[in-house]
Amino acid sequence: MSDRKSSCSKLEGVDMMLDTGNTSGDGTGNTSGDGTGNTSGDGTGNTSGDGTGNTSGDGTGNTSGDDTGNTSGDGTGNTSCYDTGNTSGDGTGNTVCDDTGNTPGCDSCNASCCDTHNTGCYDTGNTSGVGTGNTSGDGTGNTSGDGTGNTSGDGTGNTSGDGTGNP
């Protein structure tokens, strides 16, 4: 029976060193641990935490909380007796309060020149409002920044190196 000697191969002259070399342990070399390098942890870097960066929390960036930006709460924004911004409040752009195109008349035998039986010249009975009525801002309400909130760098947050984190 012949002697058997186990042969083991080994690596010679190889330094055991990490091949990633990232500053922090997230595998991408980002300065903070959110994976995108944003300063805050909401993933979009918006100033407030509503996900859209609006100044107030109504989701549309309007100054007041009526969700459509009307100056007062009428929901459709008619100024006085106007349906679609005509000169004298009718539904089809006629000169005098009527919905079917008659010069002085009403919609269908209403007593006071109205569209839906309101007592005075209204299509939906609203008393004030302007339709959109945002008092200021651009409709998005972002206070500052570019919408991504990265404070500096190239958008990946690698502190140094060639993009893979190798030293």
Short mmCIF file of C-alpha atoms in Angstrom, two decimals:
data_model
loop_
_atom_site.label_atom_id
_atom_site.label_comp_id
_atom_site.label_asym_id
_atom_site.label_seq_id
_atom_site.Cartn_x
_atom_site.Cartn_y
_atom_site.Cartn_z
CA MET A 1 0.00 0.00 0.00
CA SER A 2 1.60 3.14 -1.16
CA ASP A 3 1.99 6.24 1.02
CA ARG A 4 -0.37 9.03 0.03
CA LYS A 5 0.47 12.63 0.86
CA SER A 6 -2.16 15.28 0.45
CA SER A 7 -1.01 18.19 -1.68
CA CYS A 8 -2.37 21.62 -0.83
CA SER A 9 -2.03 24.57 -3.17
CA LYS A 10 -1.75 28.03 -1.63
CA LEU A 11 -1.65 31.57 -2.95
CA GLU A 12 1.76 33.08 -2.68
CA GLY A 13 2.55 36.79 -2.66
CA VAL A 14 -1.09 37.87 -2.51
CA ASP A 15 -2.01 40.63 -0.04
CA MET A 16 -5.42 40.07 1.48
CA MET A 17 -7.04 43.51 1.10
CA LEU A 18 -10.55 44.77 0.53
CA ASP A 19 -11.37 45.56 -3.07
CA THR A 20 -14.07 48.09 -2.45
CA GLY A 21 -12.35 50.73 -0.32
CA ASN A 22 -15.53 52.67 0.37
CA THR A 23 -15.53 55.24 3.13
CA SER A 24 -18.67 53.84 4.72
CA GLY A 25 -20.00 50.33 4.66
CA ASP A 26 -22.92 50.65 2.31
CA GLY A 27 -21.16 49.26 -0.73
CA THR A 28 -21.55 52.31 -2.90
CA GLY A 29 -19.29 54.79 -1.16
CA ASN A 30 -22.02 57.22 -0.30
CA THR A 31 -21.33 59.58 2.55
CA SER A 32 -24.62 58.80 4.27
CA GLY A 33 -26.46 55.54 4.43
CA ASP A 34 -29.49 56.21 2.28
CA GLY A 35 -27.95 54.93 -0.93
CA THR A 36 -28.44 58.12 -2.87
CA GLY A 37 -26.27 60.58 -1.00
CA ASN A 38 -29.13 62.87 -0.11
CA THR A 39 -28.71 65.00 2.99
CA SER A 40 -31.99 63.97 4.58
CA GLY A 41 -33.57 60.57 4.66
CA ASP A 42 -36.71 61.08 2.63
CA GLY A 43 -35.14 59.97 -0.64
CA THR A 44 -36.01 63.13 -2.50
CA GLY A 45 -34.27 65.82 -0.44
CA ASN A 46 -37.32 68.03 -0.17
CA THR A 47 -37.34 70.68 2.53
CA SER A 48 -40.47 69.35 4.21
CA GLY A 49 -41.62 65.79 4.54
CA ASP A 50 -44.66 65.71 2.30
CA GLY A 51 -42.85 64.14 -0.65
CA THR A 52 -43.48 66.97 -3.04
CA GLY A 53 -41.57 69.81 -1.43
CA ASN A 54 -44.57 72.04 -1.02
CA THR A 55 -44.38 74.76 1.59
CA SER A 56 -47.61 73.70 3.26
CA GLY A 57 -49.12 70.27 3.53
CA ASP A 58 -52.04 70.47 1.14
CA GLY A 59 -50.33 68.53 -1.64
CA THR A 60 -50.79 71.16 -4.29
CA GLY A 61 -48.61 73.98 -2.99
CA ASN A 62 -51.45 76.44 -2.66
CA THR A 63 -51.18 79.08 0.03
CA SER A 64 -54.44 78.11 1.68
CA GLY A 65 -55.86 74.68 2.26
CA ASP A 66 -58.77 74.55 -0.15
CA ASP A 67 -56.95 72.17 -2.53
CA THR A 68 -57.85 74.14 -5.64
CA GLY A 69 -56.32 77.50 -4.75
CA ASN A 70 -59.49 79.54 -4.83
CA THR A 71 -59.40 82.75 -2.82
CA SER A 72 -62.62 81.82 -1.04
CA GLY A 73 -64.19 78.42 -0.64
CA ASP A 74 -66.62 78.30 -3.52
CA GLY A 75 -65.01 75.29 -5.23
CA THR A 76 -65.49 76.55 -8.76
CA GLY A 77 -64.14 80.11 -8.59
CA ASN A 78 -66.90 82.11 -10.19
CA THR A 79 -66.55 85.85 -9.57
CA SER A 80 -70.21 86.78 -9.26
CA CYS A 81 -72.68 85.53 -11.82
CA TYR A 82 -70.33 83.96 -14.36
CA ASP A 83 -70.19 80.40 -15.49
CA THR A 84 -67.13 80.57 -17.73
CA GLY A 85 -65.93 84.17 -17.45
CA ASN A 86 -68.45 85.78 -19.74
CA THR A 87 -69.41 89.44 -19.50
CA SER A 88 -72.75 88.97 -17.76
CA GLY A 89 -72.90 85.54 -16.31
CA ASP A 90 -74.28 82.84 -18.51
CA GLY A 91 -73.30 79.37 -19.57
CA THR A 92 -72.65 79.95 -23.25
CA GLY A 93 -71.11 83.43 -23.52
CA ASN A 94 -74.23 85.41 -24.16
CA THR A 95 -74.47 89.05 -23.18
CA VAL A 96 -77.23 88.75 -20.61
CA CYS A 97 -77.71 85.99 -18.02
CA ASP A 98 -78.96 83.08 -19.97
CA ASP A 99 -77.84 79.61 -20.75
CA THR A 100 -79.40 78.95 -24.13
CA GLY A 101 -78.53 82.09 -26.08
CA ASN A 102 -81.58 84.26 -25.52
CA THR A 103 -80.60 87.90 -25.07
CA PRO A 104 -82.69 88.79 -22.04
CA GLY A 105 -84.21 85.44 -21.12
CA CYS A 106 -83.41 82.66 -18.70
CA ASP A 107 -82.54 79.02 -18.99
CA SER A 108 -85.95 77.45 -18.89
CA CYS A 109 -88.60 79.71 -17.41
CA ASN A 110 -86.62 80.69 -14.33
CA ALA A 111 -87.79 83.82 -12.61
CA SER A 112 -84.54 85.73 -12.27
CA CYS A 113 -82.25 85.03 -15.17
CA CYS A 114 -80.39 82.11 -13.68
CA ASP A 115 -79.17 78.72 -14.76
CA THR A 116 -80.20 76.41 -11.96
CA HIS A 117 -83.10 78.20 -10.26
CA ASN A 118 -80.90 80.43 -8.13
CA THR A 119 -82.46 83.70 -7.11
CA GLY A 120 -79.94 85.98 -8.73
CA CYS A 121 -77.90 85.45 -11.86
CA TYR A 122 -75.68 82.56 -10.85
CA ASP A 123 -74.85 79.41 -12.67
CA THR A 124 -73.84 77.44 -9.60
CA GLY A 125 -74.67 80.02 -6.96
CA ASN A 126 -71.14 80.98 -6.02
CA THR A 127 -70.63 84.44 -4.66
CA SER A 128 -66.90 84.98 -5.02
CA GLY A 129 -63.62 83.44 -6.08
CA VAL A 130 -61.37 83.52 -9.12
CA GLY A 131 -60.90 79.92 -10.22
CA THR A 132 -57.25 79.37 -9.52
CA GLY A 133 -56.51 82.13 -7.07
CA ASN A 134 -53.02 81.14 -5.96
CA THR A 135 -51.79 84.21 -4.12
CA SER A 136 -48.10 83.57 -4.64
CA GLY A 137 -45.60 80.98 -5.73
CA ASP A 138 -45.25 78.92 -8.86
CA GLY A 139 -47.70 76.17 -8.02
CA THR A 140 -45.11 73.72 -6.81
CA GLY A 141 -44.14 75.50 -3.61
CA ASN A 142 -40.59 74.27 -3.42
CA THR A 143 -38.78 76.71 -1.18
CA SER A 144 -35.30 76.32 -2.62
CA GLY A 145 -32.89 73.95 -4.27
CA ASP A 146 -33.11 71.89 -7.40
CA GLY A 147 -35.65 69.35 -6.21
CA THR A 148 -33.16 66.61 -5.53
CA GLY A 149 -31.59 68.04 -2.41
CA ASN A 150 -28.09 66.77 -2.97
CA THR A 151 -25.83 69.15 -1.10
CA SER A 152 -22.72 68.66 -3.20
CA GLY A 153 -20.89 66.18 -5.34
CA ASP A 154 -21.89 64.37 -8.48
CA GLY A 155 -25.21 62.95 -7.34
CA THR A 156 -23.88 59.60 -6.24
CA GLY A 157 -22.29 60.76 -3.02
CA ASN A 158 -18.94 59.04 -3.49
CA THR A 159 -16.43 60.90 -1.37
CA SER A 160 -13.39 60.00 -3.46
CA GLY A 161 -12.04 57.47 -5.87
CA ASP A 162 -13.09 56.35 -9.31
CA GLY A 163 -16.77 55.68 -8.73
CA THR A 164 -16.34 52.15 -7.47
CA GLY A 165 -14.64 53.12 -4.25
CA ASN A 166 -11.32 51.46 -4.93
CA PRO A 167 -8.55 53.41 -3.24
#
